[in-house]
Amino acid sequence: MAAIGVFLSARTGVEPAHVERARRVGAALAAGGHEVVYGGASVGLMGVLADAALAAGGRVVGVIPRSMVDRELAHGGLTELHVVETMGQRKALMFDRADAFLVLPGGLGTLDEAFEMLTTQQLGWHAKPTVFLDEDGYWEGLFAWAARAVASGLLAEPHHALLLRATSIPAALAALVG
C-alpha cells in the first residue's frame, strides 16, 4: 500500500470537528494498510492523527526538526522518528518517504508544506498528488483564491488542476491512491 504524507496543525484549535477528523483519517489510513508520514509531533492534530493510526495498528513515520525535539514535542511512540536540522530537510524527507499527500486543517506550516509539494509538481519534478480534505469548507477560501488567480491570468489552468479537493475521507483516499 501507499505511504501517505499528511500535513496538518500542531495545534488542536477550537473546533472539535478538526480533532475528530484527524482521528478518523489516522484510523482510515491504518485500516487501509497505508503508512502515515507526518511531522513527528505528539501535540495538536498531528498527535491525534499519529495516535489514531498507531491504535489501529498502522505504521507511523515522523519527521521533526531538532529544535522541536528539544522543546519536547516529538512523539515517543512512533514506528520511526527521524530528527532533521531544518524545515527544508523535513519537507525533503517527507517527500522522499511519501507517495502522495493529504492536507488537513492547519496554518502557515501546513500550507508551506502543501504548497512546496504543489510547486514542485507544477515544475514537473514529480507526479505525487496533493489532496486537501475539505469536509466542512475549511479550505473554501483557498480554492476561491485559486479560481481568482486563474481568472486573473496569474495561475495557468493546468496548474490550478493540481489543487485537488475531496469532501470525504473515502474520496480523498481514492484521489491519493486510486
JSON list of C-alpha atoms in Angstrom, two decimals:
[
{"chain": "A", "resi": 1, "resn": "MET", "atom": "CA", "xyz": [0.00, 0.00, 0.00]},
{"chain": "A", "resi": 2, "resn": "ALA", "atom": "CA", "xyz": [0.96, 3.65, -0.27]},
{"chain": "A", "resi": 3, "resn": "ALA", "atom": "CA", "xyz": [2.83, 5.84, 2.15]},
{"chain": "A", "resi": 4, "resn": "ILE", "atom": "CA", "xyz": [0.69, 8.95, 2.67]},
{"chain": "A", "resi": 5, "resn": "GLY", "atom": "CA", "xyz": [2.27, 12.20, 3.82]},
{"chain": "A", "resi": 6, "resn": "VAL", "atom": "CA", "xyz": [-0.15, 14.18, 5.96]},
{"chain": "A", "resi": 7, "resn": "PHE", "atom": "CA", "xyz": [0.20, 17.90, 6.58]},
{"chain": "A", "resi": 8, "resn": "LEU", "atom": "CA", "xyz": [-1.80, 19.30, 9.50]},
{"chain": "A", "resi": 9, "resn": "SER", "atom": "CA", "xyz": [-1.61, 21.53, 12.54]},
{"chain": "A", "resi": 10, "resn": "ALA", "atom": "CA", "xyz": [0.48, 21.05, 15.66]},
{"chain": "A", "resi": 11, "resn": "ARG", "atom": "CA", "xyz": [-2.44, 22.73, 17.45]},
{"chain": "A", "resi": 12, "resn": "THR", "atom": "CA", "xyz": [-5.89, 21.30, 18.08]},
{"chain": "A", "resi": 13, "resn": "GLY", "atom": "CA", "xyz": [-7.69, 24.60, 17.59]},
{"chain": "A", "resi": 14, "resn": "VAL", "atom": "CA", "xyz": [-11.17, 25.30, 18.91]},
{"chain": "A", "resi": 15, "resn": "GLU", "atom": "CA", "xyz": [-13.28, 23.20, 16.53]},
{"chain": "A", "resi": 16, "resn": "PRO", "atom": "CA", "xyz": [-13.83, 19.65, 17.82]},
{"chain": "A", "resi": 17, "resn": "ALA", "atom": "CA", "xyz": [-14.59, 18.52, 14.24]},
{"chain": "A", "resi": 18, "resn": "HIS", "atom": "CA", "xyz": [-10.93, 19.05, 13.31]},
{"chain": "A", "resi": 19, "resn": "VAL", "atom": "CA", "xyz": [-9.78, 16.73, 16.11]},
{"chain": "A", "resi": 20, "resn": "GLU", "atom": "CA", "xyz": [-12.33, 14.09, 15.18]},
{"chain": "A", "resi": 21, "resn": "ARG", "atom": "CA", "xyz": [-11.35, 14.34, 11.50]},
{"chain": "A", "resi": 22, "resn": "ALA", "atom": "CA", "xyz": [-7.65, 13.83, 12.33]},
{"chain": "A", "resi": 23, "resn": "ARG", "atom": "CA", "xyz": [-8.65, 10.78, 14.40]},
{"chain": "A", "resi": 24, "resn": "ARG", "atom": "CA", "xyz": [-10.77, 9.34, 11.58]},
{"chain": "A", "resi": 25, "resn": "VAL", "atom": "CA", "xyz": [-8.05, 9.95, 8.99]},
{"chain": "A", "resi": 26, "resn": "GLY", "atom": "CA", "xyz": [-5.39, 8.22, 11.12]},
{"chain": "A", "resi": 27, "resn": "ALA", "atom": "CA", "xyz": [-7.65, 5.22, 11.65]},
{"chain": "A", "resi": 28, "resn": "ALA", "atom": "CA", "xyz": [-8.66, 5.07, 7.97]},
{"chain": "A", "resi": 29, "resn": "LEU", "atom": "CA", "xyz": [-5.07, 5.22, 6.74]},
{"chain": "A", "resi": 30, "resn": "ALA", "atom": "CA", "xyz": [-4.06, 2.41, 9.09]},
{"chain": "A", "resi": 31, "resn": "ALA", "atom": "CA", "xyz": [-7.13, 0.33, 8.18]},
{"chain": "A", "resi": 32, "resn": "GLY", "atom": "CA", "xyz": [-6.22, 0.71, 4.51]},
{"chain": "A", "resi": 33, "resn": "GLY", "atom": "CA", "xyz": [-2.70, -0.54, 5.19]},
{"chain": "A", "resi": 34, "resn": "HIS", "atom": "CA", "xyz": [-1.15, 2.84, 4.37]},
{"chain": "A", "resi": 35, "resn": "GLU", "atom": "CA", "xyz": [1.94, 4.10, 6.14]},
{"chain": "A", "resi": 36, "resn": "VAL", "atom": "CA", "xyz": [1.47, 7.57, 7.65]},
{"chain": "A", "resi": 37, "resn": "VAL", "atom": "CA", "xyz": [4.32, 10.06, 7.15]},
{"chain": "A", "resi": 38, "resn": "TYR", "atom": "CA", "xyz": [3.84, 13.28, 9.11]},
{"chain": "A", "resi": 39, "resn": "GLY", "atom": "CA", "xyz": [5.64, 15.99, 11.07]},
{"chain": "A", "resi": 40, "resn": "GLY", "atom": "CA", "xyz": [6.51, 13.85, 14.10]},
{"chain": "A", "resi": 41, "resn": "ALA", "atom": "CA", "xyz": [4.83, 15.91, 16.84]},
{"chain": "A", "resi": 42, "resn": "SER", "atom": "CA", "xyz": [2.94, 14.49, 19.80]},
{"chain": "A", "resi": 43, "resn": "VAL", "atom": "CA", "xyz": [0.75, 17.57, 20.11]},
{"chain": "A", "resi": 44, "resn": "GLY", "atom": "CA", "xyz": [-2.20, 19.08, 18.27]},
{"chain": "A", "resi": 45, "resn": "LEU", "atom": "CA", "xyz": [-3.89, 17.48, 15.30]},
{"chain": "A", "resi": 46, "resn": "MET", "atom": "CA", "xyz": [-0.54, 15.86, 14.49]},
{"chain": "A", "resi": 47, "resn": "GLY", "atom": "CA", "xyz": [-0.56, 13.91, 17.74]},
{"chain": "A", "resi": 48, "resn": "VAL", "atom": "CA", "xyz": [-4.21, 12.94, 17.31]},
{"chain": "A", "resi": 49, "resn": "LEU", "atom": "CA", "xyz": [-3.54, 11.60, 13.79]},
{"chain": "A", "resi": 50, "resn": "ALA", "atom": "CA", "xyz": [-0.48, 9.61, 14.88]},
{"chain": "A", "resi": 51, "resn": "ASP", "atom": "CA", "xyz": [-2.16, 8.16, 17.97]},
{"chain": "A", "resi": 52, "resn": "ALA", "atom": "CA", "xyz": [-5.21, 7.06, 15.97]},
{"chain": "A", "resi": 53, "resn": "ALA", "atom": "CA", "xyz": [-3.11, 5.40, 13.27]},
{"chain": "A", "resi": 54, "resn": "LEU", "atom": "CA", "xyz": [-0.97, 3.62, 15.87]},
{"chain": "A", "resi": 55, "resn": "ALA", "atom": "CA", "xyz": [-4.03, 2.49, 17.84]},
{"chain": "A", "resi": 56, "resn": "ALA", "atom": "CA", "xyz": [-5.41, 0.97, 14.63]},
{"chain": "A", "resi": 57, "resn": "GLY", "atom": "CA", "xyz": [-2.18, -0.98, 14.11]},
{"chain": "A", "resi": 58, "resn": "GLY", "atom": "CA", "xyz": [-0.68, 1.32, 11.47]},
{"chain": "A", "resi": 59, "resn": "ARG", "atom": "CA", "xyz": [2.90, 2.28, 10.71]},
{"chain": "A", "resi": 60, "resn": "VAL", "atom": "CA", "xyz": [3.63, 5.92, 11.51]},
{"chain": "A", "resi": 61, "resn": "VAL", "atom": "CA", "xyz": [6.80, 7.72, 10.44]},
{"chain": "A", "resi": 62, "resn": "GLY", "atom": "CA", "xyz": [7.56, 11.12, 11.95]},
{"chain": "A", "resi": 63, "resn": "VAL", "atom": "CA", "xyz": [10.00, 13.71, 10.64]},
{"chain": "A", "resi": 64, "resn": "ILE", "atom": "CA", "xyz": [10.74, 16.52, 13.07]},
{"chain": "A", "resi": 65, "resn": "PRO", "atom": "CA", "xyz": [13.33, 19.30, 13.31]},
{"chain": "A", "resi": 66, "resn": "ARG", "atom": "CA", "xyz": [15.73, 19.03, 16.26]},
{"chain": "A", "resi": 67, "resn": "SER", "atom": "CA", "xyz": [14.53, 22.36, 17.67]},
{"chain": "A", "resi": 68, "resn": "MET", "atom": "CA", "xyz": [11.08, 20.83, 18.15]},
{"chain": "A", "resi": 69, "resn": "VAL", "atom": "CA", "xyz": [12.51, 17.70, 19.78]},
{"chain": "A", "resi": 70, "resn": "ASP", "atom": "CA", "xyz": [14.35, 19.98, 22.19]},
{"chain": "A", "resi": 71, "resn": "ARG", "atom": "CA", "xyz": [11.01, 21.53, 23.21]},
{"chain": "A", "resi": 72, "resn": "GLU", "atom": "CA", "xyz": [9.72, 18.01, 23.99]},
{"chain": "A", "resi": 73, "resn": "LEU", "atom": "CA", "xyz": [7.24, 17.97, 21.13]},
{"chain": "A", "resi": 74, "resn": "ALA", "atom": "CA", "xyz": [8.45, 14.76, 19.45]},
{"chain": "A", "resi": 75, "resn": "HIS", "atom": "CA", "xyz": [6.14, 11.75, 19.59]},
{"chain": "A", "resi": 76, "resn": "GLY", "atom": "CA", "xyz": [7.87, 8.98, 21.52]},
{"chain": "A", "resi": 77, "resn": "GLY", "atom": "CA", "xyz": [5.80, 6.03, 20.32]},
{"chain": "A", "resi": 78, "resn": "LEU", "atom": "CA", "xyz": [6.15, 6.11, 16.53]},
{"chain": "A", "resi": 79, "resn": "THR", "atom": "CA", "xyz": [7.23, 3.28, 14.27]},
{"chain": "A", "resi": 80, "resn": "GLU", "atom": "CA", "xyz": [10.07, 5.55, 13.11]},
{"chain": "A", "resi": 81, "resn": "LEU", "atom": "CA", "xyz": [11.13, 9.04, 14.16]},
{"chain": "A", "resi": 82, "resn": "HIS", "atom": "CA", "xyz": [13.62, 10.95, 12.01]},
{"chain": "A", "resi": 83, "resn": "VAL", "atom": "CA", "xyz": [15.22, 14.04, 13.52]},
{"chain": "A", "resi": 84, "resn": "VAL", "atom": "CA", "xyz": [16.45, 16.61, 10.99]},
{"chain": "A", "resi": 85, "resn": "GLU", "atom": "CA", "xyz": [18.06, 20.01, 11.37]},
{"chain": "A", "resi": 86, "resn": "THR", "atom": "CA", "xyz": [15.80, 22.24, 9.25]},
{"chain": "A", "resi": 87, "resn": "MET", "atom": "CA", "xyz": [12.26, 22.55, 7.96]},
{"chain": "A", "resi": 88, "resn": "GLY", "atom": "CA", "xyz": [13.65, 22.18, 4.44]},
{"chain": "A", "resi": 89, "resn": "GLN", "atom": "CA", "xyz": [15.16, 18.82, 5.39]},
{"chain": "A", "resi": 90, "resn": "ARG", "atom": "CA", "xyz": [11.85, 17.83, 6.96]},
{"chain": "A", "resi": 91, "resn": "LYS", "atom": "CA", "xyz": [9.94, 18.54, 3.77]},
{"chain": "A", "resi": 92, "resn": "ALA", "atom": "CA", "xyz": [12.55, 16.77, 1.65]},
{"chain": "A", "resi": 93, "resn": "LEU", "atom": "CA", "xyz": [12.48, 13.60, 3.76]},
{"chain": "A", "resi": 94, "resn": "MET", "atom": "CA", "xyz": [8.69, 13.61, 3.92]},
{"chain": "A", "resi": 95, "resn": "PHE", "atom": "CA", "xyz": [8.65, 13.97, 0.12]},
{"chain": "A", "resi": 96, "resn": "ASP", "atom": "CA", "xyz": [11.05, 11.05, -0.25]},
{"chain": "A", "resi": 97, "resn": "ARG", "atom": "CA", "xyz": [9.07, 8.80, 2.09]},
{"chain": "A", "resi": 98, "resn": "ALA", "atom": "CA", "xyz": [5.55, 9.56, 0.80]},
{"chain": "A", "resi": 99, "resn": "ASP", "atom": "CA", "xyz": [3.78, 8.51, -2.38]},
{"chain": "A", "resi": 100, "resn": "ALA", "atom": "CA", "xyz": [1.03, 11.15, -2.06]},
{"chain": "A", "resi": 101, "resn": "PHE", "atom": "CA", "xyz": [0.00, 13.95, 0.30]},
{"chain": "A", "resi": 102, "resn": "LEU", "atom": "CA", "xyz": [-3.15, 14.71, 2.27]},
{"chain": "A", "resi": 103, "resn": "VAL", "atom": "CA", "xyz": [-3.77, 18.15, 3.74]},
{"chain": "A", "resi": 104, "resn": "LEU", "atom": "CA", "xyz": [-5.94, 18.58, 6.84]},
{"chain": "A", "resi": 105, "resn": "PRO", "atom": "CA", "xyz": [-6.75, 21.85, 8.62]},
{"chain": "A", "resi": 106, "resn": "GLY", "atom": "CA", "xyz": [-3.72, 23.81, 9.65]},
{"chain": "A", "resi": 107, "resn": "GLY", "atom": "CA", "xyz": [-1.97, 27.14, 9.46]},
{"chain": "A", "resi": 108, "resn": "LEU", "atom": "CA", "xyz": [1.12, 28.58, 7.82]},
{"chain": "A", "resi": 109, "resn": "GLY", "atom": "CA", "xyz": [3.31, 25.50, 8.26]},
{"chain": "A", "resi": 110, "resn": "THR", "atom": "CA", "xyz": [0.64, 23.25, 6.79]},
{"chain": "A", "resi": 111, "resn": "LEU", "atom": "CA", "xyz": [0.29, 25.49, 3.75]},
{"chain": "A", "resi": 112, "resn": "ASP", "atom": "CA", "xyz": [4.06, 25.82, 3.37]},
{"chain": "A", "resi": 113, "resn": "GLU", "atom": "CA", "xyz": [4.42, 22.04, 3.21]},
{"chain": "A", "resi": 114, "resn": "ALA", "atom": "CA", "xyz": [1.47, 21.55, 0.86]},
{"chain": "A", "resi": 115, "resn": "PHE", "atom": "CA", "xyz": [2.50, 24.33, -1.48]},
{"chain": "A", "resi": 116, "resn": "GLU", "atom": "CA", "xyz": [6.06, 23.05, -1.72]},
{"chain": "A", "resi": 117, "resn": "MET", "atom": "CA", "xyz": [4.66, 19.74, -2.96]},
{"chain": "A", "resi": 118, "resn": "LEU", "atom": "CA", "xyz": [2.32, 21.52, -5.39]},
{"chain": "A", "resi": 119, "resn": "THR", "atom": "CA", "xyz": [5.02, 23.88, -6.67]},
{"chain": "A", "resi": 120, "resn": "THR", "atom": "CA", "xyz": [7.48, 21.09, -7.34]},
{"chain": "A", "resi": 121, "resn": "GLN", "atom": "CA", "xyz": [4.71, 19.13, -9.06]},
{"chain": "A", "resi": 122, "resn": "GLN", "atom": "CA", "xyz": [3.90, 22.21, -11.18]},
{"chain": "A", "resi": 123, "resn": "LEU", "atom": "CA", "xyz": [7.56, 22.28, -12.22]},
{"chain": "A", "resi": 124, "resn": "GLY", "atom": "CA", "xyz": [7.27, 18.69, -13.39]},
{"chain": "A", "resi": 125, "resn": "TRP", "atom": "CA", "xyz": [9.64, 17.29, -10.76]},
{"chain": "A", "resi": 126, "resn": "HIS", "atom": "CA", "xyz": [7.15, 14.65, -9.61]},
{"chain": "A", "resi": 127, "resn": "ALA", "atom": "CA", "xyz": [3.59, 13.41, -10.05]},
{"chain": "A", "resi": 128, "resn": "LYS", "atom": "CA", "xyz": [2.64, 12.78, -6.41]},
{"chain": "A", "resi": 129, "resn": "PRO", "atom": "CA", "xyz": [-0.90, 14.10, -5.80]},
{"chain": "A", "resi": 130, "resn": "THR", "atom": "CA", "xyz": [-1.75, 16.54, -3.02]},
{"chain": "A", "resi": 131, "resn": "VAL", "atom": "CA", "xyz": [-5.36, 16.41, -1.81]},
{"chain": "A", "resi": 132, "resn": "PHE", "atom": "CA", "xyz": [-7.00, 18.91, 0.54]},
{"chain": "A", "resi": 133, "resn": "LEU", "atom": "CA", "xyz": [-9.59, 17.18, 2.72]},
{"chain": "A", "resi": 134, "resn": "ASP", "atom": "CA", "xyz": [-12.42, 19.71, 2.94]},
{"chain": "A", "resi": 135, "resn": "GLU", "atom": "CA", "xyz": [-15.36, 18.07, 4.69]},
{"chain": "A", "resi": 136, "resn": "ASP", "atom": "CA", "xyz": [-16.57, 21.31, 6.24]},
{"chain": "A", "resi": 137, "resn": "GLY", "atom": "CA", "xyz": [-15.42, 24.11, 3.93]},
{"chain": "A", "resi": 138, "resn": "TYR", "atom": "CA", "xyz": [-12.19, 24.86, 5.83]},
{"chain": "A", "resi": 139, "resn": "TRP", "atom": "CA", "xyz": [-10.28, 25.20, 2.55]},
{"chain": "A", "resi": 140, "resn": "GLU", "atom": "CA", "xyz": [-13.04, 27.09, 0.68]},
{"chain": "A", "resi": 141, "resn": "GLY", "atom": "CA", "xyz": [-11.09, 30.38, 0.79]},
{"chain": "A", "resi": 142, "resn": "LEU", "atom": "CA", "xyz": [-8.01, 28.72, -0.66]},
{"chain": "A", "resi": 143, "resn": "PHE", "atom": "CA", "xyz": [-9.97, 27.32, -3.59]},
{"chain": "A", "resi": 144, "resn": "ALA", "atom": "CA", "xyz": [-11.68, 30.69, -4.14]},
{"chain": "A", "resi": 145, "resn": "TRP", "atom": "CA", "xyz": [-8.24, 32.32, -4.29]},
{"chain": "A", "resi": 146, "resn": "ALA", "atom": "CA", "xyz": [-7.04, 29.74, -6.83]},
{"chain": "A", "resi": 147, "resn": "ALA", "atom": "CA", "xyz": [-10.09, 30.35, -9.04]},
{"chain": "A", "resi": 148, "resn": "ARG", "atom": "CA", "xyz": [-9.43, 34.10, -8.90]},
{"chain": "A", "resi": 149, "resn": "ALA", "atom": "CA", "xyz": [-5.77, 33.55, -9.73]},
{"chain": "A", "resi": 150, "resn": "VAL", "atom": "CA", "xyz": [-6.86, 31.62, -12.85]},
{"chain": "A", "resi": 151, "resn": "ALA", "atom": "CA", "xyz": [-9.42, 34.29, -13.79]},
{"chain": "A", "resi": 152, "resn": "SER", "atom": "CA", "xyz": [-6.72, 36.94, -13.32]},
{"chain": "A", "resi": 153, "resn": "GLY", "atom": "CA", "xyz": [-4.33, 35.08, -15.60]},
{"chain": "A", "resi": 154, "resn": "LEU", "atom": "CA", "xyz": [-1.85, 34.52, -12.79]},
{"chain": "A", "resi": 155, "resn": "LEU", "atom": "CA", "xyz": [-2.32, 30.76, -12.48]},
{"chain": "A", "resi": 156, "resn": "ALA", "atom": "CA", "xyz": [-2.48, 28.52, -15.52]},
{"chain": "A", "resi": 157, "resn": "GLU", "atom": "CA", "xyz": [-5.45, 26.15, -15.63]},
{"chain": "A", "resi": 158, "resn": "PRO", "atom": "CA", "xyz": [-3.24, 23.01, -15.77]},
{"chain": "A", "resi": 159, "resn": "HIS", "atom": "CA", "xyz": [-1.54, 24.16, -12.56]},
{"chain": "A", "resi": 160, "resn": "HIS", "atom": "CA", "xyz": [-4.88, 25.01, -10.97]},
{"chain": "A", "resi": 161, "resn": "ALA", "atom": "CA", "xyz": [-5.91, 21.41, -11.66]},
{"chain": "A", "resi": 162, "resn": "LEU", "atom": "CA", "xyz": [-3.12, 20.24, -9.33]},
{"chain": "A", "resi": 163, "resn": "LEU", "atom": "CA", "xyz": [-5.10, 21.59, -6.36]},
{"chain": "A", "resi": 164, "resn": "LEU", "atom": "CA", "xyz": [-7.25, 18.59, -5.55]},
{"chain": "A", "resi": 165, "resn": "ARG", "atom": "CA", "xyz": [-10.12, 18.76, -3.07]},
{"chain": "A", "resi": 166, "resn": "ALA", "atom": "CA", "xyz": [-12.09, 15.93, -1.51]},
{"chain": "A", "resi": 167, "resn": "THR", "atom": "CA", "xyz": [-15.12, 16.32, 0.74]},
{"chain": "A", "resi": 168, "resn": "SER", "atom": "CA", "xyz": [-14.83, 12.92, 2.44]},
{"chain": "A", "resi": 169, "resn": "ILE", "atom": "CA", "xyz": [-12.10, 10.60, 3.64]},
{"chain": "A", "resi": 170, "resn": "PRO", "atom": "CA", "xyz": [-13.01, 7.85, 1.14]},
{"chain": "A", "resi": 171, "resn": "ALA", "atom": "CA", "xyz": [-12.92, 10.37, -1.72]},
{"chain": "A", "resi": 172, "resn": "ALA", "atom": "CA", "xyz": [-9.55, 11.69, -0.51]},
{"chain": "A", "resi": 173, "resn": "LEU", "atom": "CA", "xyz": [-8.09, 8.19, -0.35]},
{"chain": "A", "resi": 174, "resn": "ALA", "atom": "CA", "xyz": [-9.42, 7.40, -3.83]},
{"chain": "A", "resi": 175, "resn": "ALA", "atom": "CA", "xyz": [-7.76, 10.56, -5.19]},
{"chain": "A", "resi": 176, "resn": "LEU", "atom": "CA", "xyz": [-4.49, 9.73, -3.42]},
{"chain": "A", "resi": 177, "resn": "VAL", "atom": "CA", "xyz": [-4.11, 6.06, -4.28]},
{"chain": "A", "resi": 178, "resn": "GLY", "atom": "CA", "xyz": [-6.77, 5.32, -6.87]}
]
